[in-house]
Short mmCIF file of C-alpha atoms in Angstrom, two decimals:
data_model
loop_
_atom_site.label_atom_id
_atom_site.label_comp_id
_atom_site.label_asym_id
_atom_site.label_seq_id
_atom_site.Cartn_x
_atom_site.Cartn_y
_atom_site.Cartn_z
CA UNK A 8 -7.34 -4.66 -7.46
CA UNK A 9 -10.26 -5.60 -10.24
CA UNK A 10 -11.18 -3.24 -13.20
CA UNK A 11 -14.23 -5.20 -13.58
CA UNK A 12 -17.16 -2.95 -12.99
CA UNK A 13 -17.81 -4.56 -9.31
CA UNK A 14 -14.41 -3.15 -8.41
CA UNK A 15 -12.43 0.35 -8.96
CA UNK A 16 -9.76 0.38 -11.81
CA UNK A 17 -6.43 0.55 -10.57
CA UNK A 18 -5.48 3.93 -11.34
CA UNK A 19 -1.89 3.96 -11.27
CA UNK A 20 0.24 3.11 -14.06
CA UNK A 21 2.67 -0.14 -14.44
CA UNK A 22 5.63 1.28 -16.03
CA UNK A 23 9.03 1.93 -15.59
CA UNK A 24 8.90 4.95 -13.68
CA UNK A 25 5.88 2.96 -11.02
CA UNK A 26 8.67 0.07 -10.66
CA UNK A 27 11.14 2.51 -9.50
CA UNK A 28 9.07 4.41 -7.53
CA UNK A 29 7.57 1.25 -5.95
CA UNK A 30 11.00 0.04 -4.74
CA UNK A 31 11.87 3.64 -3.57
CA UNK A 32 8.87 4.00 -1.48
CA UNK A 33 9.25 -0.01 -0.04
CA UNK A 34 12.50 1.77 2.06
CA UNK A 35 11.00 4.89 2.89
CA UNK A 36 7.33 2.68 4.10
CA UNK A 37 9.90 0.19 6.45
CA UNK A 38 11.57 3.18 7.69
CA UNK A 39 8.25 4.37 8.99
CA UNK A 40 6.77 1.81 10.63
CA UNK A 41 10.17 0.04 11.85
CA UNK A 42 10.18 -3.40 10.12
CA UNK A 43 9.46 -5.51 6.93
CA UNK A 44 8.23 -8.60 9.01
CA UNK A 45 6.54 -7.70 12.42
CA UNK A 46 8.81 -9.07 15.19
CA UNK A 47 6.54 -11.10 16.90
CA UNK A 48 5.62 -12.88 13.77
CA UNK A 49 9.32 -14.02 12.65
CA UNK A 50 9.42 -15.05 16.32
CA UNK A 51 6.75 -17.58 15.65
CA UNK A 52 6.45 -18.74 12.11
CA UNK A 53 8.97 -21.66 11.37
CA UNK A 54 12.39 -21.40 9.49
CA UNK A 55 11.29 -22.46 6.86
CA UNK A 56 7.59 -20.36 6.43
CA UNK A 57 5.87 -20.23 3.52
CA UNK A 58 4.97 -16.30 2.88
CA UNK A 59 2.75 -14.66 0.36
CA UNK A 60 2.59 -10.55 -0.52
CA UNK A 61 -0.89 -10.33 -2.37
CA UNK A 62 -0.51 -6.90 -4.01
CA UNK A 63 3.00 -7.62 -4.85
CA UNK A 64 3.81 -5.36 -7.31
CA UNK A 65 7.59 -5.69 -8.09
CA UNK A 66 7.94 -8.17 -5.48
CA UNK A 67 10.17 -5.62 -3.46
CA UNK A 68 9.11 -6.68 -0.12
CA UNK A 69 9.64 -10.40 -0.86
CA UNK A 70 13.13 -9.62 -2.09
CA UNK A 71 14.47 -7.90 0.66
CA UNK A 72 13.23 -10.02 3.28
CA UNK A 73 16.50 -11.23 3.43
CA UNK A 74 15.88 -15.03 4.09
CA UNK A 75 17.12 -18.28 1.68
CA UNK A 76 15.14 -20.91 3.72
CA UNK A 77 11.09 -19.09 3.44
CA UNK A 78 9.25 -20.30 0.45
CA UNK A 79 8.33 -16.90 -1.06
CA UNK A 80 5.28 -16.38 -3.35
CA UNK A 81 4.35 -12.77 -5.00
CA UNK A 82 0.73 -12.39 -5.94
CA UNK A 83 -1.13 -9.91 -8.10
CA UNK A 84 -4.08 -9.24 -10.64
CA UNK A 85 -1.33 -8.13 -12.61
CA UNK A 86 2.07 -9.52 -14.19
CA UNK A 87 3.21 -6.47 -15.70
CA UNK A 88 5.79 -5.35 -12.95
CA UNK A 89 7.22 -8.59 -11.96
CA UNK A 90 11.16 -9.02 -11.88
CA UNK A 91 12.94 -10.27 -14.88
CA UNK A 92 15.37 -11.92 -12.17
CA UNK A 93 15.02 -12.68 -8.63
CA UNK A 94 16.26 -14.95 -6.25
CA UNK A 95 15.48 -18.85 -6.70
CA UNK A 96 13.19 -18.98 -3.29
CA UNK A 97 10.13 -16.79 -4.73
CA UNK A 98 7.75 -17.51 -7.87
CA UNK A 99 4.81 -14.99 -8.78
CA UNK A 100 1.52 -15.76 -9.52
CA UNK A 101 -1.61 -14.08 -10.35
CA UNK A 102 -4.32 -14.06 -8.36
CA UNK A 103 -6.94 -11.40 -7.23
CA UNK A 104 -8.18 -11.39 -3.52
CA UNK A 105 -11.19 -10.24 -4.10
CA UNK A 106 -12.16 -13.61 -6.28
CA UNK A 107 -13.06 -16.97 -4.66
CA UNK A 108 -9.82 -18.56 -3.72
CA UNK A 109 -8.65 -21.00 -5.75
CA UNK A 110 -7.95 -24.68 -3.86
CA UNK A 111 -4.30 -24.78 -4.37
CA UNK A 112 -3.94 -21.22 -2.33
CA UNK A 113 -6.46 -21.88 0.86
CA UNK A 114 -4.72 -22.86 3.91
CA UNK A 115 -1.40 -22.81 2.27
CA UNK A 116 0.51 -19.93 3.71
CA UNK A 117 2.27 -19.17 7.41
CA UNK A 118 2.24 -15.46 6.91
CA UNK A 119 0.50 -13.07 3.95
CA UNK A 120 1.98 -9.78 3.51
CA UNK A 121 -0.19 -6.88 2.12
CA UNK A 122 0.47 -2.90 1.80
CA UNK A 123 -1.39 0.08 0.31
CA UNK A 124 -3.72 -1.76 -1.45
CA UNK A 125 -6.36 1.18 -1.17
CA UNK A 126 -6.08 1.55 -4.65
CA UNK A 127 -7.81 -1.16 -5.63
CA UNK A 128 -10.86 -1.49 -3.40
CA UNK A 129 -14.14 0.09 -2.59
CA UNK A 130 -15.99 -0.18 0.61
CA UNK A 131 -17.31 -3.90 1.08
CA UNK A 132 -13.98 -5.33 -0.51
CA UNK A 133 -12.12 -4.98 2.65
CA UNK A 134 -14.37 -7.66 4.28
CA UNK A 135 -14.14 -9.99 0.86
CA UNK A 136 -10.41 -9.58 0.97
CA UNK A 137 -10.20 -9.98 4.65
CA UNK A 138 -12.23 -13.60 4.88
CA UNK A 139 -10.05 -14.72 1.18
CA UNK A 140 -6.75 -13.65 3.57
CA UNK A 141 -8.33 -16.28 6.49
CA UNK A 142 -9.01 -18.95 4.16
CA UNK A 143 -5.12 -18.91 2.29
CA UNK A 144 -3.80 -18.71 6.08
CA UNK A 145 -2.63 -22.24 7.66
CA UNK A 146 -3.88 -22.79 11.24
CA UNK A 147 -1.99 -20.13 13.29
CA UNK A 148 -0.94 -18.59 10.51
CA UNK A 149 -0.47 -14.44 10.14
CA UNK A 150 -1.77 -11.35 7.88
CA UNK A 151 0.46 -8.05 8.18
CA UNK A 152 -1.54 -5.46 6.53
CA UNK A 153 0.02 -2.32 6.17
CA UNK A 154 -2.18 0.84 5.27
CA UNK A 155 -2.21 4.69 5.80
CA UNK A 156 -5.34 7.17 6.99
CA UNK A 157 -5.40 8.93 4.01
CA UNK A 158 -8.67 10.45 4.59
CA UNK A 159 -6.67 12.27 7.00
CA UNK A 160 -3.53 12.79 4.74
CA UNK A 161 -1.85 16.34 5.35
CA UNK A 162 0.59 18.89 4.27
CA UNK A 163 2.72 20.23 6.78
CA UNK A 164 5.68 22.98 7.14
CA UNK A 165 9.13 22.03 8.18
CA UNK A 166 10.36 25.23 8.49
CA UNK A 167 8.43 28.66 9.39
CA UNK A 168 6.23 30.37 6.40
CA UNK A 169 7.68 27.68 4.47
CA UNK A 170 5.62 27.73 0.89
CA UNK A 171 2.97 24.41 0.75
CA UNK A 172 0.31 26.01 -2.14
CA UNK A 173 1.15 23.47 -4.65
CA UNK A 174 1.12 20.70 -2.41
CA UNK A 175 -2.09 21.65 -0.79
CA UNK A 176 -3.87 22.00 -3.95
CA UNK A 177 -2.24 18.45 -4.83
CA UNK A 178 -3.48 17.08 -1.43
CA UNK A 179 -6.91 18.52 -1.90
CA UNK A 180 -7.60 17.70 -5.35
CA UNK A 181 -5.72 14.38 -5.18
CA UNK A 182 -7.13 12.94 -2.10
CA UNK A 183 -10.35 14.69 -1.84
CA UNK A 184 -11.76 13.30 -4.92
CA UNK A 185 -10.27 9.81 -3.95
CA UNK A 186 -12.74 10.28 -0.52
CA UNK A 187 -15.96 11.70 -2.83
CA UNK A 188 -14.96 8.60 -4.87
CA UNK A 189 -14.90 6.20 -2.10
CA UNK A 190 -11.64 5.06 -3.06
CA UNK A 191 -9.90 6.19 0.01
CA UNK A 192 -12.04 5.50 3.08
CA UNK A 193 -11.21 4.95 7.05
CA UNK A 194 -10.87 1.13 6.33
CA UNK A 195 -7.19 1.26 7.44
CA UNK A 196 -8.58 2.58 11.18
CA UNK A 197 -10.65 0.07 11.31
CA UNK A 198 -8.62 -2.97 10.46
CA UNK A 199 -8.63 -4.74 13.90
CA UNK A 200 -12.53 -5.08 13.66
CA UNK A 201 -12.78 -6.00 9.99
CA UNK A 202 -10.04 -8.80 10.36
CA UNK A 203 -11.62 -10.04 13.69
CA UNK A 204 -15.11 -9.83 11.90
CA UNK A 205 -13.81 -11.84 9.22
CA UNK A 206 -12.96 -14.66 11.44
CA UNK A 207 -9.36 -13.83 12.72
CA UNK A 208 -9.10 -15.08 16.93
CA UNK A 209 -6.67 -12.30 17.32
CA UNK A 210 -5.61 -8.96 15.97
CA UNK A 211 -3.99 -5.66 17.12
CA UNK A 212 -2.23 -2.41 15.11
CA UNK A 213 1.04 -0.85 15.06
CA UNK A 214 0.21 3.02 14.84
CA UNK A 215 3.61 5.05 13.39
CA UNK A 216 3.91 8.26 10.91
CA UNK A 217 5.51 8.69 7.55
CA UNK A 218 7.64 12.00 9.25
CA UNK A 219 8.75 9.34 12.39
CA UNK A 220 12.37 9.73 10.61
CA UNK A 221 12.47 13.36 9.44
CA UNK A 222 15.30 12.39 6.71
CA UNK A 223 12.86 10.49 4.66
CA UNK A 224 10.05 13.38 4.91
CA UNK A 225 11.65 15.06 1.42
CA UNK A 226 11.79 11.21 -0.17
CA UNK A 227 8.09 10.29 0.75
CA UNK A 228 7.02 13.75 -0.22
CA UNK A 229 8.50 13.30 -3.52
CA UNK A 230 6.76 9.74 -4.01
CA UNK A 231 3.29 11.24 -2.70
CA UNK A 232 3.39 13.58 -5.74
CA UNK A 233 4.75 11.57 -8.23
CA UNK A 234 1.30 9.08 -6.97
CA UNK A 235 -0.72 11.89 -6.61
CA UNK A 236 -0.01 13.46 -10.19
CA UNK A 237 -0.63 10.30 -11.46
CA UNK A 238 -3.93 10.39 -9.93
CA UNK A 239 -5.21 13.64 -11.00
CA UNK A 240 -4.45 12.38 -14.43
CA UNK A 241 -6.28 9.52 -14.42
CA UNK A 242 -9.21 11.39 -13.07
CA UNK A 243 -8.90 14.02 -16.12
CA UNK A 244 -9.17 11.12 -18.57
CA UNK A 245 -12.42 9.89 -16.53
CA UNK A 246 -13.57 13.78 -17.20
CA UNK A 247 -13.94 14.78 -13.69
CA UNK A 248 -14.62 18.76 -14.19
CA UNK A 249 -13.48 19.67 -10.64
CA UNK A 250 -9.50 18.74 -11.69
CA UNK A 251 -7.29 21.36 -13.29
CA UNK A 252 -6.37 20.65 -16.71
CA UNK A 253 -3.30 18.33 -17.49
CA UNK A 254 -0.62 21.21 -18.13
CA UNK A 255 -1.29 22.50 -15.12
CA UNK A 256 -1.39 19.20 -13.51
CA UNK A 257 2.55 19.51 -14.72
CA UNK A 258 2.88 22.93 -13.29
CA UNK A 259 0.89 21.91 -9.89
CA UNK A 260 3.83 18.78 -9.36
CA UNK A 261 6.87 20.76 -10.23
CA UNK A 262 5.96 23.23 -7.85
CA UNK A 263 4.94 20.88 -4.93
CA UNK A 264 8.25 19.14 -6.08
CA UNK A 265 10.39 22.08 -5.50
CA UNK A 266 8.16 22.66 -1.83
CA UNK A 267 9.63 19.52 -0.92
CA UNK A 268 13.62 20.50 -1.02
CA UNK A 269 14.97 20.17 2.11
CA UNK A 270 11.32 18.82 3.72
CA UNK A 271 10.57 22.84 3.99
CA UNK A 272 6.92 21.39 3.57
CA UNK A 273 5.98 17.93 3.24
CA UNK A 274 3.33 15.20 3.41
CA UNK A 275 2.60 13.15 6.11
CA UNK A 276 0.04 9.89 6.96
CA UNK A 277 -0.37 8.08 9.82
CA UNK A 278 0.77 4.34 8.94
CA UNK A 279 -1.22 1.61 10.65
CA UNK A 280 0.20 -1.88 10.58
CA UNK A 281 -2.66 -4.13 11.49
CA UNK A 282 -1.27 -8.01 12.66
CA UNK A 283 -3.79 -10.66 12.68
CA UNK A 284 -3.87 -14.14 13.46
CA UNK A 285 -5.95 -16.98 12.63
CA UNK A 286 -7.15 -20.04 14.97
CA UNK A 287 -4.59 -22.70 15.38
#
């Protein structure tokens, strides 16, 4: 979330290619886990909620919630990948949950929508972030905060002797310096406890898997080493020894790449989607 040297830099980039990856992956994600807006939340937020996505990126989740009468609001640290158009129900803002809240956002929203925010946070901002969420919820409001185990991220074969070397090595350089890093830790496991620690009365997970539809496994394959790539470049510019040099960073992905056709191999995550509620 915060480059600042409290927090871990964001290391993916905000171009062109990220924006069209982002709204890729936003199907693929809602395809896993079997809806944008939990069911028993639309059931009890009013017609006309007002509903936040902190880590909002292109605002893709926003924008296909499908609904003229919410008040939408996209929030990030960052500007750079916000829509040049978008419907007239959602503004963006900036804002960073791991700051103090600012007056105008604390108990202003009737649902806040976050997902794979990993990225940005090391291991006590999952508690800050957490407690900011409470305070920006109205009484009986919601937080749906989507998340994957990565620390137990695999590689798996959809067909017999299928070839997986160059996604392995992805996977193991990618995510295992993410976990030496601290950057990817079991936070998303434990989401019910930090949320209920933080002050939430109520909270409970949705457990699903990124291969639940095998169609998308080739299409969130494909994203994982586009993201992963990505990653192992931004780690050579840091000068981590332990990753391969950049040209073969390029070889690494268009092998894995070509692993993927036809989901003979693929990557898979377990997805949880962690609902909690504050006090009414």
């Amino acid at each position: 979330m915060s480059s600042s040297n409290s927090q871990p830099e964001y290391v993916l980039p905000r171009d062109a290619s990220e924006t069209e990856r982002l709204n890729a992956q936003d199907l693929i994600w809602v395809s896993s886990i079997g809806f944008r807006a939990h069911p028993e939340i639309v059931k009890s937020i009013p017609k006309n909620a007002r509903i936040a996505d902190v880590g909002t990126g292109t605002g893709v989740w926003l924008i296909r919630l499908g609904s003229d009468e919410y008040q939408l609001e996209g929030l990030d640290m960052s500007d750079l990948q916000y829509p040049a158009s978008h419907p007239e129900n959602l503004t963006f803002h900036t804002l960073n949950i791991l700051e103090p809240v600012p007056e105008k956002y604390k108990a202003r929203y009737d649902l806040i929508h976050l997902r794979l925010v990993m990225a940005g946070m090391k291991a006590d901002s999952w508690k800050i972030a957490a407690a900011h969420l409470l305070e920006m919820l109205k009484p009986g409001g919601f937080v749906q905060w989507e998340e994957g185990d990565f620390v137990h991220f695999t590689v798996l074969q959809g067909e017999p002797l299928a070839p997986m070397a160059a996604l392995k090595k992805l996977n193991d350089v990618g995510i295992g310096r993410n976990i030496i890093n601290k950057v990817i830790t079991d936070a998303p496991v434990r989401m019910t406890s930090i949320l209920r620690d933080a002050g939430f009365a109520s909270s409970h997970a949705s457990i699903t898997s990124s291969d639940r539809d095998p169609k998308a496994r080739q299409a969130f394959t494909e994203i994982m080493v586009k993201v992963l790539g990505a990653t192992a470049r931004w780690h050579l510019a840091q000068g981590y020894k332990d990753m391969f040099d950049a040209d073969e960073v390029d070889k690494v992905t268009s092998q894995a790449m070509e692993e993927a056709q036809g989901a003979r191999a693929y990557m898979q995550v377990a997805i949880y989607c962690t609902i909690g509620q504050k006090a009414a």
